[in-house]
Amino acid sequence: MNFAALNHIVENNPELIEENVPAGGNAAAAVGVARRLLGINGNVDGLTENQRYHYENYIRPLIENVSCTGIFSSEGEDGCVGGGTIDDEDLEGCYILDEMLCQECQNVQDRMRDD
């Protein structure tokens, strides 16, 4: 679990969690679970079964193995020039910058801007 990314999302953009909950789901409960996780230092074992469901389905996809959006996206392809996921140590920065790019795609994008 990327605790720093979770903290950033909860404190600055809880809408990301809410948007990850399908219609008819309980978005407020998912945000509540995220806040609880922060309060228990990310200890998933401290969650109830229902809370764990919210974590696994609506929170975890935002803080673990997050896909790179790629810079060469086209119909049916992700456009990532790297491994397809954002490195854990880069994830919080991606949320801060609102650019969900892996390190390789960030490098290519920076080179393209410099040219």
PDB file of C-alpha atoms in Angstrom:
ATOM      1  CA  MET A   1       0.000   0.000   0.000  1.00  0.00           C
ATOM      2  CA  ASN A   2       1.269   3.436  -0.895  1.00  0.00           C
ATOM      3  CA  PHE A   3       0.444   5.262   2.324  1.00  0.00           C
ATOM      4  CA  ALA A   4       1.717   8.636   1.054  1.00  0.00           C
ATOM      5  CA  ALA A   5      -0.490   8.440  -2.046  1.00  0.00           C
ATOM      6  CA  LEU A   6      -3.478   7.409   0.079  1.00  0.00           C
ATOM      7  CA  ASN A   7      -2.894  10.348   2.401  1.00  0.00           C
ATOM      8  CA  HIS A   8      -2.636  12.753  -0.533  1.00  0.00           C
ATOM      9  CA  ILE A   9      -5.860  11.450  -2.082  1.00  0.00           C
ATOM     10  CA  VAL A  10      -7.822  11.617   1.180  1.00  0.00           C
ATOM     11  CA  GLU A  11      -6.554  15.070   2.100  1.00  0.00           C
ATOM     12  CA  ASN A  12      -6.610  16.687  -1.347  1.00  0.00           C
ATOM     13  CA  ASN A  13      -8.840  14.752  -3.715  1.00  0.00           C
ATOM     14  CA  PRO A  14     -11.237  12.303  -2.026  1.00  0.00           C
ATOM     15  CA  GLU A  15     -13.360  12.582  -5.162  1.00  0.00           C
ATOM     16  CA  LEU A  16     -10.978  10.069  -6.769  1.00  0.00           C
ATOM     17  CA  ILE A  17     -12.235   7.452  -4.343  1.00  0.00           C
ATOM     18  CA  GLU A  18     -15.847   8.530  -4.772  1.00  0.00           C
ATOM     19  CA  GLU A  19     -15.526   8.318  -8.567  1.00  0.00           C
ATOM     20  CA  ASN A  20     -14.114   4.804  -8.236  1.00  0.00           C
ATOM     21  CA  VAL A  21     -17.329   3.582  -6.567  1.00  0.00           C
ATOM     22  CA  PRO A  22     -19.971   2.466  -9.076  1.00  0.00           C
ATOM     23  CA  ALA A  23     -23.454   3.992  -9.133  1.00  0.00           C
ATOM     24  CA  GLY A  24     -25.506   2.594  -6.292  1.00  0.00           C
ATOM     25  CA  GLY A  25     -22.395   1.970  -4.195  1.00  0.00           C
ATOM     26  CA  ASN A  26     -21.597   3.814  -0.998  1.00  0.00           C
ATOM     27  CA  ALA A  27     -18.959   6.377  -1.926  1.00  0.00           C
ATOM     28  CA  ALA A  28     -19.038   7.990   1.522  1.00  0.00           C
ATOM     29  CA  ALA A  29     -18.264   4.631   3.131  1.00  0.00           C
ATOM     30  CA  ALA A  30     -15.284   4.130   0.811  1.00  0.00           C
ATOM     31  CA  VAL A  31     -13.871   7.540   1.761  1.00  0.00           C
ATOM     32  CA  GLY A  32     -14.528   6.681   5.412  1.00  0.00           C
ATOM     33  CA  VAL A  33     -12.551   3.463   5.043  1.00  0.00           C
ATOM     34  CA  ALA A  34      -9.678   5.406   3.469  1.00  0.00           C
ATOM     35  CA  ARG A  35      -9.703   7.798   6.435  1.00  0.00           C
ATOM     36  CA  ARG A  36      -9.787   4.847   8.831  1.00  0.00           C
ATOM     37  CA  LEU A  37      -6.792   3.313   7.068  1.00  0.00           C
ATOM     38  CA  LEU A  38      -4.873   6.521   7.610  1.00  0.00           C
ATOM     39  CA  GLY A  39      -5.845   6.445  11.277  1.00  0.00           C
ATOM     40  CA  ILE A  40      -4.568   2.886  11.726  1.00  0.00           C
ATOM     41  CA  ASN A  41      -1.371   3.490   9.732  1.00  0.00           C
ATOM     42  CA  GLY A  42      -2.498   1.445   6.743  1.00  0.00           C
ATOM     43  CA  ASN A  43      -3.062  -1.750   8.736  1.00  0.00           C
ATOM     44  CA  VAL A  44      -5.571  -3.559   6.527  1.00  0.00           C
ATOM     45  CA  ASP A  45      -5.894  -6.270   9.187  1.00  0.00           C
ATOM     46  CA  GLY A  46      -7.632  -3.670  11.364  1.00  0.00           C
ATOM     47  CA  LEU A  47     -10.549  -3.418   8.924  1.00  0.00           C
ATOM     48  CA  THR A  48     -13.852  -5.235   9.209  1.00  0.00           C
ATOM     49  CA  GLU A  49     -14.917  -7.515   6.370  1.00  0.00           C
ATOM     50  CA  ASN A  50     -17.166  -4.811   4.909  1.00  0.00           C
ATOM     51  CA  GLN A  51     -14.424  -2.187   5.201  1.00  0.00           C
ATOM     52  CA  ARG A  52     -11.968  -4.549   3.558  1.00  0.00           C
ATOM     53  CA  TYR A  53     -14.394  -4.949   0.642  1.00  0.00           C
ATOM     54  CA  HIS A  54     -14.364  -1.163   0.134  1.00  0.00           C
ATOM     55  CA  TYR A  55     -10.583  -1.127   0.415  1.00  0.00           C
ATOM     56  CA  GLU A  56     -10.027  -3.950  -2.074  1.00  0.00           C
ATOM     57  CA  ASN A  57     -12.493  -2.678  -4.664  1.00  0.00           C
ATOM     58  CA  TYR A  58     -12.413   1.111  -4.476  1.00  0.00           C
ATOM     59  CA  ILE A  59      -9.245   2.237  -2.686  1.00  0.00           C
ATOM     60  CA  ARG A  60      -6.533  -0.302  -3.452  1.00  0.00           C
ATOM     61  CA  PRO A  61      -6.745   0.192  -7.246  1.00  0.00           C
ATOM     62  CA  LEU A  62      -5.804   3.843  -6.644  1.00  0.00           C
ATOM     63  CA  ILE A  63      -2.728   3.118  -4.537  1.00  0.00           C
ATOM     64  CA  GLU A  64      -1.275  -0.162  -5.818  1.00  0.00           C
ATOM     65  CA  ASN A  65      -0.237  -1.216  -9.328  1.00  0.00           C
ATOM     66  CA  VAL A  66      -1.692   1.952 -10.834  1.00  0.00           C
ATOM     67  CA  SER A  67      -1.668   1.968 -14.624  1.00  0.00           C
ATOM     68  CA  CYS A  68       0.245   4.552 -16.591  1.00  0.00           C
ATOM     69  CA  THR A  69      -2.029   6.530 -18.906  1.00  0.00           C
ATOM     70  CA  GLY A  70       0.746   6.673 -21.499  1.00  0.00           C
ATOM     71  CA  ILE A  71       1.679   9.506 -23.783  1.00  0.00           C
ATOM     72  CA  PHE A  72       0.913   7.882 -27.113  1.00  0.00           C
ATOM     73  CA  SER A  73      -2.597   6.674 -26.308  1.00  0.00           C
ATOM     74  CA  SER A  74      -4.689   5.575 -29.221  1.00  0.00           C
ATOM     75  CA  GLU A  75      -7.858   3.590 -29.675  1.00  0.00           C
ATOM     76  CA  GLY A  76      -7.427   0.201 -28.060  1.00  0.00           C
ATOM     77  CA  GLU A  77      -3.848   0.775 -26.857  1.00  0.00           C
ATOM     78  CA  ASP A  78      -2.545   2.252 -23.636  1.00  0.00           C
ATOM     79  CA  GLY A  79       0.324   4.192 -25.211  1.00  0.00           C
ATOM     80  CA  CYS A  80       2.753   3.534 -22.374  1.00  0.00           C
ATOM     81  CA  VAL A  81       6.384   3.267 -23.434  1.00  0.00           C
ATOM     82  CA  GLY A  82       7.384   1.717 -20.101  1.00  0.00           C
ATOM     83  CA  GLY A  83       6.168  -1.168 -18.019  1.00  0.00           C
ATOM     84  CA  GLY A  84       2.536  -0.088 -17.920  1.00  0.00           C
ATOM     85  CA  THR A  85       2.372   0.764 -14.218  1.00  0.00           C
ATOM     86  CA  ILE A  86       3.582   3.663 -12.113  1.00  0.00           C
ATOM     87  CA  ASP A  87       6.411   2.906  -9.691  1.00  0.00           C
ATOM     88  CA  ASP A  88       5.313   3.059  -6.079  1.00  0.00           C
ATOM     89  CA  GLU A  89       7.829   5.787  -5.227  1.00  0.00           C
ATOM     90  CA  ASP A  90       6.473   8.005  -8.043  1.00  0.00           C
ATOM     91  CA  LEU A  91       2.760   7.548  -7.350  1.00  0.00           C
ATOM     92  CA  GLU A  92       2.195  10.386  -4.876  1.00  0.00           C
ATOM     93  CA  GLY A  93       3.972  12.804  -7.236  1.00  0.00           C
ATOM     94  CA  CYS A  94       1.747  11.674 -10.091  1.00  0.00           C
ATOM     95  CA  TYR A  95      -1.323  12.505  -8.025  1.00  0.00           C
ATOM     96  CA  ILE A  96       0.157  15.855  -7.016  1.00  0.00           C
ATOM     97  CA  LEU A  97       0.916  16.761 -10.647  1.00  0.00           C
ATOM     98  CA  ASP A  98      -2.288  15.124 -11.927  1.00  0.00           C
ATOM     99  CA  GLU A  99      -0.212  13.223 -14.512  1.00  0.00           C
ATOM    100  CA  MET A 100      -0.508   9.483 -14.213  1.00  0.00           C
ATOM    101  CA  LEU A 101       2.668   8.629 -16.117  1.00  0.00           C
ATOM    102  CA  CYS A 102       5.335   6.050 -15.352  1.00  0.00           C
ATOM    103  CA  GLN A 103       8.955   7.193 -15.193  1.00  0.00           C
ATOM    104  CA  GLU A 104       9.649   6.177 -18.804  1.00  0.00           C
ATOM    105  CA  CYS A 105       6.644   8.097 -20.147  1.00  0.00           C
ATOM    106  CA  GLN A 106       7.573  11.101 -18.002  1.00  0.00           C
ATOM    107  CA  ASN A 107      11.071  11.066 -19.510  1.00  0.00           C
ATOM    108  CA  VAL A 108       9.731  10.874 -23.069  1.00  0.00           C
ATOM    109  CA  GLN A 109       7.249  13.656 -22.374  1.00  0.00           C
ATOM    110  CA  ASP A 110      10.021  15.849 -20.907  1.00  0.00           C
ATOM    111  CA  ARG A 111      12.225  15.237 -23.973  1.00  0.00           C
ATOM    112  CA  MET A 112       9.337  16.100 -26.286  1.00  0.00           C
ATOM    113  CA  ARG A 113       8.725  19.358 -24.407  1.00  0.00           C
ATOM    114  CA  ASP A 114      12.416  20.250 -24.642  1.00  0.00           C
ATOM    115  CA  ASP A 115      12.499  19.713 -28.426  1.00  0.00           C
TER     116      ASP A 115
END
